Structures are given as C-alpha cells and as structure tokens.
Tab-separated table of C-alpha atoms and ligand atoms in Angstrom:
chain	number	residue	atom	x	y	z
A	21	MET	CA	109.101	80.400	119.533
A	22	ILE	CA	111.226	83.269	118.330
A	23	LEU	CA	113.280	85.299	120.788
A	24	GLY	CA	113.529	89.027	119.946
A	25	ILE	CA	116.357	91.137	121.337
A	26	GLU	CA	116.460	94.945	121.189
A	27	SER	CA	119.437	96.985	122.411
A	28	SER	CA	119.933	99.721	119.807
A	29	CYS	CA	119.627	102.686	122.170
A	30	ASP	CA	118.916	102.917	125.909
A	31	ASP	CA	116.205	100.255	126.295
A	32	THR	CA	117.273	96.671	126.870
A	33	SER	CA	114.311	94.542	125.849
A	34	VAL	CA	113.614	90.880	125.099
A	35	ALA	CA	110.404	89.112	124.057
A	36	LEU	CA	109.108	85.689	123.065
A	37	TYR	CA	106.769	85.302	120.100
A	38	ASN	CA	104.865	82.078	119.546
A	39	VAL	CA	104.760	81.436	115.795
A	40	GLY	CA	101.930	78.891	116.176
A	41	THR	CA	99.498	81.022	118.192
A	42	LYS	CA	100.809	84.279	116.654
A	43	LYS	CA	101.107	85.891	120.073
A	44	ILE	CA	103.725	87.590	122.201
A	45	ILE	CA	103.844	85.366	125.246
A	46	ALA	CA	106.342	87.219	127.402
A	47	SER	CA	108.446	90.362	127.355
A	48	GLN	CA	110.923	92.059	129.677
A	49	THR	CA	112.318	95.571	129.339
A	50	TYR	CA	114.849	97.579	131.293
A	51	ASN	CA	114.881	101.332	130.691
A	52	GLN	CA	118.146	103.089	131.466
A	53	ALA	CA	116.775	106.664	131.653
A	54	LYS	CA	117.844	107.107	135.311
A	55	SER	CA	121.495	106.442	134.475
A	56	HIS	CA	121.526	109.146	131.791
A	57	ALA	CA	119.243	111.697	133.532
A	58	LYS	CA	121.866	114.051	134.912
A	59	PHE	CA	123.744	114.220	131.573
A	60	GLY	CA	120.690	115.516	129.673
A	61	GLY	CA	121.082	112.841	126.984
A	62	ILE	CA	122.278	109.293	126.379
A	63	VAL	CA	125.937	108.571	127.161
A	64	PRO	CA	126.803	105.777	124.676
A	65	GLU	CA	129.435	104.093	126.895
A	66	ILE	CA	127.012	103.904	129.840
A	67	ALA	CA	124.287	102.563	127.523
A	68	SER	CA	126.538	99.712	126.282
A	69	ARG	CA	127.613	98.727	129.771
A	70	GLU	CA	124.024	98.691	131.040
A	71	HIS	CA	122.897	96.472	128.145
A	72	LEU	CA	125.705	94.075	129.013
A	73	SER	CA	124.782	93.891	132.675
A	74	GLN	CA	120.994	93.715	132.116
A	75	LEU	CA	120.595	91.219	129.259
A	76	PRO	CA	121.246	87.919	131.096
A	77	GLY	CA	118.854	88.842	133.935
A	78	LEU	CA	116.112	89.873	131.502
A	79	ILE	CA	116.411	86.565	129.654
A	80	SER	CA	116.088	84.650	132.959
A	81	ALA	CA	113.026	86.764	133.836
A	82	LEU	CA	111.576	85.922	130.407
A	83	TRP	CA	111.808	82.181	131.139
A	84	ALA	CA	110.225	82.729	134.563
A	85	GLU	CA	107.359	84.762	133.025
A	86	SER	CA	106.640	82.347	130.167
A	87	GLY	CA	107.391	79.000	131.801
A	88	SER	CA	109.568	78.094	128.820
A	89	SER	CA	113.305	77.735	128.299
A	90	PHE	CA	116.105	77.901	125.724
A	91	SER	CA	115.077	74.513	124.330
A	92	ASP	CA	111.703	75.955	123.165
A	93	LEU	CA	113.382	78.412	120.797
A	94	LYS	CA	113.239	77.904	117.023
A	95	ALA	CA	115.146	81.054	116.127
A	96	ILE	CA	116.598	84.309	117.442
A	97	ALA	CA	116.169	87.821	116.059
A	98	VAL	CA	118.173	90.855	117.069
A	99	THR	CA	118.183	94.523	116.064
A	100	SER	CA	121.328	94.852	113.972
A	101	GLN	CA	120.903	98.409	112.616
A	102	PRO	CA	120.606	101.365	112.895
A	103	GLY	CA	121.496	102.535	116.416
A	104	LEU	CA	124.356	103.337	118.775
A	105	ILE	CA	127.169	101.086	117.622
A	106	GLY	CA	128.273	99.971	121.113
A	107	SER	CA	124.678	99.245	122.130
A	108	LEU	CA	123.973	97.274	118.949
A	109	LEU	CA	127.169	95.267	119.426
A	110	ILE	CA	126.080	94.045	122.860
A	111	GLY	CA	122.724	92.729	121.588
A	112	VAL	CA	124.205	91.241	118.411
A	113	SER	CA	127.124	89.564	120.241
A	114	TYR	CA	124.777	88.125	122.837
A	115	ALA	CA	122.389	86.856	120.133
A	116	ARG	CA	125.234	85.329	118.115
A	117	ALA	CA	126.587	83.542	121.180
A	118	LEU	CA	123.120	82.130	121.956
A	119	SER	CA	122.590	81.115	118.350
A	120	TYR	CA	125.951	79.339	118.289
A	121	ALA	CA	125.411	77.563	121.615
A	122	LEU	CA	121.831	76.463	120.823
A	123	LYS	CA	122.549	75.746	117.138
A	124	ILE	CA	119.508	77.682	115.980
A	125	PRO	CA	119.287	80.320	113.257
A	126	LEU	CA	119.690	84.027	113.840
A	127	LEU	CA	118.288	87.017	111.967
A	128	GLY	CA	119.457	90.612	112.205
A	129	VAL	CA	116.519	92.991	111.743
A	130	ASP	CA	116.240	96.665	110.841
A	131	HIS	CA	115.135	98.785	113.793
A	132	LEU	CA	112.962	101.133	111.699
A	133	GLU	CA	111.190	98.242	110.021
A	134	ALA	CA	110.519	96.728	113.456
A	135	HIS	CA	108.998	100.048	114.635
A	136	ILE	CA	106.646	100.051	111.623
A	137	PHE	CA	105.302	96.662	112.716
A	138	SER	CA	104.703	97.705	116.332
A	139	ALA	CA	101.228	98.659	115.031
A	140	PHE	CA	100.594	94.929	114.458
A	141	LEU	CA	101.107	94.018	118.105
A	142	GLU	CA	97.721	95.527	118.941
A	143	GLN	CA	94.223	94.023	118.594
A	144	ASN	CA	93.153	95.938	115.465
A	145	PRO	CA	96.193	96.471	113.255
A	146	PRO	CA	95.987	98.741	110.199
A	147	VAL	CA	95.210	97.244	106.800
A	148	TYR	CA	97.707	98.077	104.016
A	149	PRO	CA	98.400	100.672	102.749
A	150	PHE	CA	98.967	102.976	105.704
A	151	LEU	CA	101.256	105.857	106.661
A	152	SER	CA	103.744	105.222	109.452
A	153	LEU	CA	105.242	108.166	111.337
A	154	LEU	CA	108.244	107.194	113.459
A	155	ILE	CA	109.259	109.915	115.934
A	156	SER	CA	111.857	108.790	118.469
A	157	GLY	CA	115.085	109.961	120.075
A	158	GLY	CA	117.152	108.667	117.167
A	159	HIS	CA	114.813	108.747	114.161
A	160	THR	CA	112.164	110.820	112.400
A	161	HIS	CA	110.810	109.054	109.329
A	162	LEU	CA	107.543	109.041	107.431
A	163	PHE	CA	106.782	105.919	105.378
A	164	LEU	CA	103.989	104.772	103.153
A	165	VAL	CA	103.665	101.089	104.029
A	166	GLU	CA	102.162	99.273	101.055
A	167	GLY	CA	102.760	95.800	102.441
A	168	PHE	CA	105.362	93.639	104.146
A	169	GLN	CA	108.732	94.645	102.597
A	170	LYS	CA	107.029	97.349	100.520
A	171	TYR	CA	107.927	100.659	102.087
A	172	VAL	CA	108.186	104.077	100.458
A	173	LEU	CA	110.176	106.629	102.429
A	174	LEU	CA	108.244	109.890	102.030
A	175	GLY	CA	110.360	112.038	104.314
A	176	ARG	CA	113.009	111.963	107.022
A	177	THR	CA	114.806	114.471	109.186
A	178	LEU	CA	117.629	116.384	107.557
A	179	ASP	CA	119.339	116.935	110.920
A	180	ASP	CA	118.167	116.056	114.469
A	181	ALA	CA	115.542	113.472	115.323
A	182	LEU	CA	112.473	114.988	116.980
A	183	GLY	CA	113.117	113.306	120.357
A	184	GLU	CA	116.695	114.563	120.289
A	185	ALA	CA	115.426	118.137	119.704
A	186	PHE	CA	112.991	117.723	122.635
A	187	ASP	CA	115.823	116.469	124.844
A	188	LYS	CA	118.207	119.296	123.863
A	189	VAL	CA	115.633	122.096	124.346
A	190	ALA	CA	114.598	120.538	127.668
A	191	LYS	CA	118.257	120.411	128.734
A	192	MET	CA	118.675	124.125	127.928
A	193	LEU	CA	115.671	124.820	130.165
A	194	GLY	CA	117.330	122.831	132.988
A	195	LEU	CA	115.350	119.591	132.590
A	196	SER	CA	116.912	116.152	132.998
A	197	TYR	CA	116.829	113.268	130.456
A	198	PRO	CA	114.472	112.139	129.001
A	199	GLY	CA	113.571	115.752	128.373
A	200	GLY	CA	110.516	115.149	126.158
A	201	PRO	CA	108.079	114.103	128.908
A	202	GLU	CA	109.473	116.739	131.308
A	203	LEU	CA	108.990	119.489	128.717
A	204	GLU	CA	105.453	118.254	128.059
A	205	LYS	CA	104.662	118.526	131.795
A	206	ILE	CA	105.910	122.148	131.917
A	207	ALA	CA	103.928	123.079	128.780
A	208	LYS	CA	100.670	122.026	130.485
A	209	PHE	CA	100.768	124.970	132.918
A	210	PRO	CA	98.995	128.234	132.008
A	211	THR	CA	100.987	131.407	131.307
A	212	ASP	CA	100.241	134.949	130.148
A	213	GLN	CA	103.471	134.924	128.097
A	214	GLU	CA	103.889	133.770	124.500
A	215	CYS	CA	106.995	132.589	122.641
A	216	LYS	CA	106.232	132.020	118.982
A	217	PHE	CA	108.666	129.599	117.333
A	218	PRO	CA	109.029	129.512	113.532
A	219	ILE	CA	107.834	126.441	111.613
A	220	PRO	CA	110.784	124.733	109.860
A	221	LEU	CA	111.140	124.305	106.077
A	222	GLN	CA	108.237	126.670	105.309
A	223	GLY	CA	107.647	126.979	101.584
A	224	LYS	CA	110.162	124.211	100.778
A	225	PRO	CA	108.948	121.308	98.615
A	226	GLY	CA	108.968	117.688	99.816
A	227	MET	CA	108.073	115.984	103.058
A	228	ASN	CA	111.369	116.045	104.948
A	229	PHE	CA	111.767	117.316	108.506
A	230	SER	CA	114.252	119.606	110.232
A	231	PHE	CA	114.503	120.518	113.906
A	232	SER	CA	117.998	121.908	114.498
A	233	GLY	CA	116.965	125.532	113.809
A	234	LEU	CA	114.414	125.310	116.603
A	235	LYS	CA	117.184	124.477	119.079
A	236	THR	CA	118.984	127.706	118.162
A	237	PHE	CA	115.700	129.618	118.441
A	238	ALA	CA	115.151	128.108	121.900
A	239	ARG	CA	118.718	128.978	122.982
A	240	ASN	CA	118.246	132.630	121.961
A	241	ALA	CA	114.818	132.831	123.606
A	242	ILE	CA	116.213	131.433	126.874
A	243	LEU	CA	119.121	133.911	126.875
A	244	ALA	CA	116.827	136.850	126.102
A	245	ARG	CA	113.915	136.002	128.413
A	246	MET	CA	115.158	134.143	131.471
A	247	GLN	CA	116.528	135.989	134.511
A	248	LYS	CA	118.585	133.005	135.670
A	249	GLN	CA	120.195	130.326	133.476
A	250	PRO	CA	119.910	126.702	134.747
A	251	GLN	CA	122.818	125.441	136.882
A	252	ALA	CA	121.954	121.730	137.051
A	253	LEU	CA	119.486	119.373	135.355
A	254	MET	CA	116.401	118.125	137.216
A	255	THR	CA	112.832	116.921	136.785
A	256	ALA	CA	110.013	119.340	135.970
A	257	GLU	CA	108.703	119.186	139.581
A	258	ASP	CA	112.110	119.975	141.142
A	259	LEU	CA	112.871	122.718	138.608
A	260	TRP	CA	109.530	124.369	139.269
A	261	ASP	CA	110.369	125.089	142.918
A	262	LYS	CA	113.701	126.658	141.968
A	263	LEU	CA	112.360	129.145	139.394
A	264	SER	CA	111.228	132.713	140.093
A	265	THR	CA	107.615	133.443	139.065
A	266	LYS	CA	108.876	135.420	136.056
A	267	ASP	CA	111.122	132.557	134.915
A	268	GLN	CA	108.317	130.035	135.464
A	269	LYS	CA	106.124	131.984	133.039
A	270	GLN	CA	108.886	132.217	130.438
A	271	THR	CA	109.786	128.516	130.797
A	272	ILE	CA	106.151	127.587	130.137
A	273	ALA	CA	105.982	129.976	127.147
A	274	ILE	CA	109.147	128.504	125.575
A	275	ALA	CA	108.013	124.893	126.170
A	276	GLN	CA	104.558	125.644	124.702
A	277	GLY	CA	106.022	127.538	121.724
A	278	PHE	CA	108.416	124.679	120.909
A	279	GLN	CA	105.720	122.005	121.173
A	280	LYS	CA	103.274	123.997	119.065
A	281	SER	CA	105.810	124.553	116.313
A	282	VAL	CA	107.002	120.925	116.050
A	283	PHE	CA	103.501	119.468	116.137
A	284	ASP	CA	102.091	122.036	113.665
A	285	PHE	CA	104.995	120.953	111.447
A	286	LEU	CA	104.278	117.209	111.881
A	287	LEU	CA	100.551	117.603	111.253
A	288	ASP	CA	101.234	119.690	108.158
A	289	ARG	CA	103.521	116.921	106.853
A	290	LEU	CA	100.927	114.229	107.594
A	291	GLU	CA	98.217	116.213	105.820
A	292	LYS	CA	100.463	116.627	102.787
A	293	ALA	CA	101.455	112.942	102.794
A	294	SER	CA	97.840	111.847	103.139
A	295	LYS	CA	96.777	114.026	100.198
A	296	ILE	CA	99.585	112.841	97.911
A	297	THR	CA	99.225	109.151	98.740
A	298	LYS	CA	95.410	109.303	99.127
A	299	CYS	CA	95.844	107.347	102.337
A	300	GLY	CA	93.938	108.188	105.529
A	301	LYS	CA	95.289	105.434	107.796
A	302	ILE	CA	98.057	106.724	110.030
A	303	SER	CA	100.122	104.762	112.495
A	304	ILE	CA	102.425	106.571	114.930
A	305	CYS	CA	105.355	105.082	116.840
A	306	GLY	CA	108.560	106.037	118.689
A	307	GLY	CA	108.929	107.650	122.126
A	308	VAL	CA	107.697	111.129	121.110
A	309	ALA	CA	104.402	109.604	119.926
A	310	GLN	CA	103.589	109.213	123.655
A	311	ASN	CA	103.126	112.992	123.873
A	312	LEU	CA	99.464	113.488	124.815
A	313	PHE	CA	99.285	117.040	123.421
A	314	PHE	CA	100.366	115.599	120.044
A	315	GLN	CA	97.940	112.688	120.320
A	316	SER	CA	94.976	114.976	121.056
A	317	ARG	CA	95.854	117.360	118.203
A	318	LEU	CA	96.222	114.388	115.860
A	319	GLN	CA	92.834	113.023	116.938
A	320	ASN	CA	91.204	116.429	116.306
A	321	LEU	CA	92.644	116.592	112.803
A	322	ALA	CA	91.718	112.947	112.215
A	323	GLN	CA	88.086	113.722	113.048
A	324	LYS	CA	88.086	116.610	110.594
A	325	LEU	CA	89.718	114.625	107.777
A	326	ALA	CA	88.172	111.210	108.575
A	327	TRP	CA	91.543	109.577	109.236
A	328	GLU	CA	92.033	106.335	111.169
A	329	ILE	CA	94.796	106.631	113.767
A	330	TYR	CA	96.784	103.674	115.146
A	331	THR	CA	98.700	104.294	118.367
A	332	PRO	CA	100.436	101.325	120.038
A	333	HIS	CA	100.307	101.062	123.834
A	334	ARG	CA	103.214	102.191	126.038
A	335	GLN	CA	105.069	98.859	125.921
A	336	TYR	CA	105.130	98.815	122.100
A	337	ILE	CA	105.340	102.510	121.171
A	338	ALA	CA	108.939	102.974	122.385
A	339	ASP	CA	111.822	100.524	121.791
A	340	ASN	CA	110.881	96.928	122.599
A	341	GLY	CA	111.874	93.330	121.867
A	342	SER	CA	108.301	92.363	120.895
A	343	MET	CA	108.401	94.307	117.618
A	344	VAL	CA	111.728	92.624	116.789
A	345	ALA	CA	110.342	89.123	117.444
A	346	PHE	CA	107.117	89.903	115.550
A	347	LEU	CA	108.930	91.249	112.470
A	348	ALA	CA	111.206	88.206	112.510
A	349	SER	CA	108.113	85.986	112.523
A	350	LEU	CA	107.017	87.578	109.226
A	351	TYR	CA	110.362	86.725	107.654
A	352	TRP	CA	110.205	83.252	109.215
A	353	GLU	CA	106.788	82.601	107.674
A	354	LYS	CA	107.898	83.946	104.326
A	355	ASP	CA	111.165	82.093	103.940
A	356	GLN	CA	113.036	80.321	106.730
A	357	SER	CA	116.209	80.254	104.659
A	358	LEU	CA	116.463	84.011	105.228
A	359	PHE	CA	117.591	83.122	108.734
A	360	PRO	CA	121.264	82.332	108.152
A	361	ASN	CA	122.616	79.178	109.693
A	362	LEU	CA	126.104	80.586	109.797
A	363	PHE	CA	125.429	82.080	113.227
A	364	GLN	CA	125.865	85.488	111.719
A	365	ALA	CA	123.532	88.436	112.180
A	366	ARG	CA	122.749	90.029	108.868
A	367	SER	CA	120.168	92.591	107.988
A	368	ILE	CA	117.966	91.989	105.005
A	369	SER	CA	116.117	95.272	104.668
A	370	PRO	CA	118.309	98.318	105.159
A	371	LEU	CA	115.419	100.784	105.355
A	372	SER	CA	117.671	103.631	106.347
A	373	LEU	CA	119.237	103.527	102.869
A	374	ASN	CA	115.958	103.882	100.932
A	375	ALA	CA	115.711	106.765	98.504
A	376	CYS	CA	113.683	109.758	99.603
A	377	VAL	CA	110.855	110.885	97.347
A	378	GLY	CA	108.707	114.016	97.201
B	411	KG4	O1	111.528	105.441	121.110
B	411	KG4	P1	112.325	105.880	122.302
B	411	KG4	O2	111.914	105.349	123.652
B	411	KG4	O3	113.843	105.549	122.133
B	411	KG4	C1	114.597	105.848	121.009
B	411	KG4	O4	115.055	107.011	120.950
B	411	KG4	O5	114.747	104.986	120.141
B	411	KG4	O6	112.246	107.481	122.319
B	411	KG4	C2	112.859	108.238	123.308
B	411	KG4	C3	112.598	109.697	123.002
B	411	KG4	C4	113.366	110.651	123.905
B	411	KG4	O7	113.961	111.645	123.110
B	411	KG4	C5	112.256	111.232	124.783
B	411	KG4	O8	112.521	112.535	125.267
B	411	KG4	C6	111.086	111.220	123.847
B	411	KG4	O9	111.201	109.989	123.155
B	411	KG4	N1	109.795	111.275	124.567
B	411	KG4	C7	108.934	112.306	124.459
B	411	KG4	C8	107.859	112.008	125.335
B	411	KG4	N2	108.102	110.795	125.925
B	411	KG4	C9	109.295	110.359	125.438
B	411	KG4	N3	108.989	113.436	123.737
B	411	KG4	C10	107.949	114.296	123.849
B	411	KG4	N4	106.906	114.089	124.666
B	411	KG4	C11	106.808	112.975	125.429
B	411	KG4	N5	105.765	112.775	126.246
B	412	ZN	ZN1	113.544	103.142	118.256
C-alpha cells in the first residue's frame, strides 16, 4: 500500500491506496476552516500548527479504518509543492521521518498534478485527452491532459486564484472564511437590484485568467451601494439578520454580479480551449468547482456543445490525500526507482513551471 499525505494548504489529509486492487481503502481528512473563519482567509502560521497537531491522530484513524498498520506500507507520497511553505514543511517533514523510520521509499508529488488525477478516483474516469480546469483557493489552471506526464498548460491566472477572489469579495461583504460557499448562498436569493461586473481580459488573446480587477470593482460597488459597511465577519445566515432590507438587496446583487462575471469568464475560456484543442471532455477540480451555480451552467453548455463533464465527489474535489496516493501509484507502476531511497522528498514534475501557450 502507498500512504498519501496532503498538507499544502488548510486541509490535513491522509489516504491509503492498495496498488494490487487499485483502490483507495481508507482516507481521513481534517478541514481547518473554523480556525481561519474570523480572519476572512487562511492564516499560514495557524495552518502549519494545525497540520502538526492533526497529522498523528489522522494516521492512527487511518489504521483503525483500514485494519492495517505501518508494516503494510510499501511507500509514502507527500505533496511537496506548490503550497504554503510552512504547511508543506509539516507534511514533508512528517513523511521523511516516517520514511526514515520504516526504511521505505518516499516520493514528493506536485499538488497540481495530483488534482488533475482526482478525476481518476471516480468510477468512470475520463479517457485521454481531456481538459482539466483546476479552480481552488490557491490555483487557477487550465490543462490539456494528453496522458500521464503529458500536460499542456493552456492558461493560468495572472494574479489571484479564483477561490481567493471569492474569499476576498465575500470578506468585503462581511462573510467569514471560506467565503466562496457563503457568497454562493447569498447569491441564491432573489433581488430587484442588479450589479453588472465587467468580464476580465475581454478582447485579449490567449487563455489566461485574471480576477484581481473584480475585487476592486466589488470594493467600489460596496462603498457606493451599501448603507452600512460590515463590522465583523460571519456566516451568510448570521449576516442576513444584521442587514437592512436595502443592504440585503444590494448584497445579493453584488454576489450575483460577481458570480455571473467569473463563471461567464470561465465558460468562455473552456469554450475557446475546447475549440482550439478539439477536445470535448472536461474535468473540473478544486474547491470552487463545488459551486452548484457553476456546475449547472457548465452542464447547460455541455448539453449544447455535446461535452462530457467529469466532476469528482466532495471528498476528492477539494484537497485530499487520496489524489496524492493515487498519483504516486502511477509513478510506482511506471518506475519504482523514481521513489528515492535517500529518504528525501523530491518532486519529479514541476507543473507550475510549465510554459504557457495560446
Ligand atoms: O481546493 P480547496 O478546498 O483548497 C485549496 O485552496 O487548495 O479550495 C478552497 C477554496 C476557497 O477559496 C473556497 O472559498 C472555495 O474553494 N469554495 C467555493 C465554494 N466552495 C469552496 N467557491 C465558490 N463556491 C463554492 N461553493
Ligand atoms: Zn489544491
């Protein structure tokens, strides 16, 4: 079995993959969102400390869930890049210590590459080639996946990641972290107001993304339209009771306008990418891909254009140890010597450095 460890951001997650049966046999995840809620975003120092305190307990829970133990492990895989440096260090140090103590090999894997393969943890994975859209709190990337280790980066964000933009706009509206799901809840209410956001990078060539201008647009809209500026951060339900009827309507209009703009932008990029690559299989991953408004708009477009959409379930769509263990299994099957025996984590596919085309 291969143990996968993920600690690049604010999810501490471990999973066991059985190389023989090709199945995830156990997984344990701790999400730190509550600890960061009142700050409106992730506090890196808190994230590192939580990883440190949670990891040993999660590993014990993994043995309890699977009925196995350290002696059943063949290898260890850990996310080694990219991510918050303190958070990565906790996972990598823990994995190196285990590898040294158990005298088994260790592989450092690329977080973005692991996300791409979350689509393979489901029953009907996509057949190559397919497009992979990663939209999370730390990353916004669009890849053409031609095969294992054959990835073409079609576009990436030039500034903020999409989840980060969601979190920052939500924070300006008075919503606590993670702001994305809270903003989505607010946007579901009806309103007679409209706040039309611009669509970024209009008329510019290529398939890159940009979201920072929308934050400024949101800031100005909030200052111009809201009677009262938020004093503290809270959930959508709590905020609702504190807003005047006028401010409720404007909050909904701003949330709806922001969502419409970013998802129009994403769908436009996907349509362009699909045309250029002649590929109609699209896999989505990363926390923002949980947004149901986005999923339903994507399904509508998919029906029109005869696309096949692949959406992993909740436990695989956001950060998780299963995708790390699964990706490591592909490297294991390909060439076990890639797993260094020097008890050193090293990454063998620095996706984040790929050249951008288009
Ligand atoms: O993939 P993830 O769990 O962690 C990393 O950032 O790697 O993604 C978290 C991000 C946060 O920015 C969060 O606000 C966003 O995903 N998110 C959403 C939704 N659920 C989570 N954004 C928009 N709509 C949602 N329903
Ligand atoms: Zn991630």
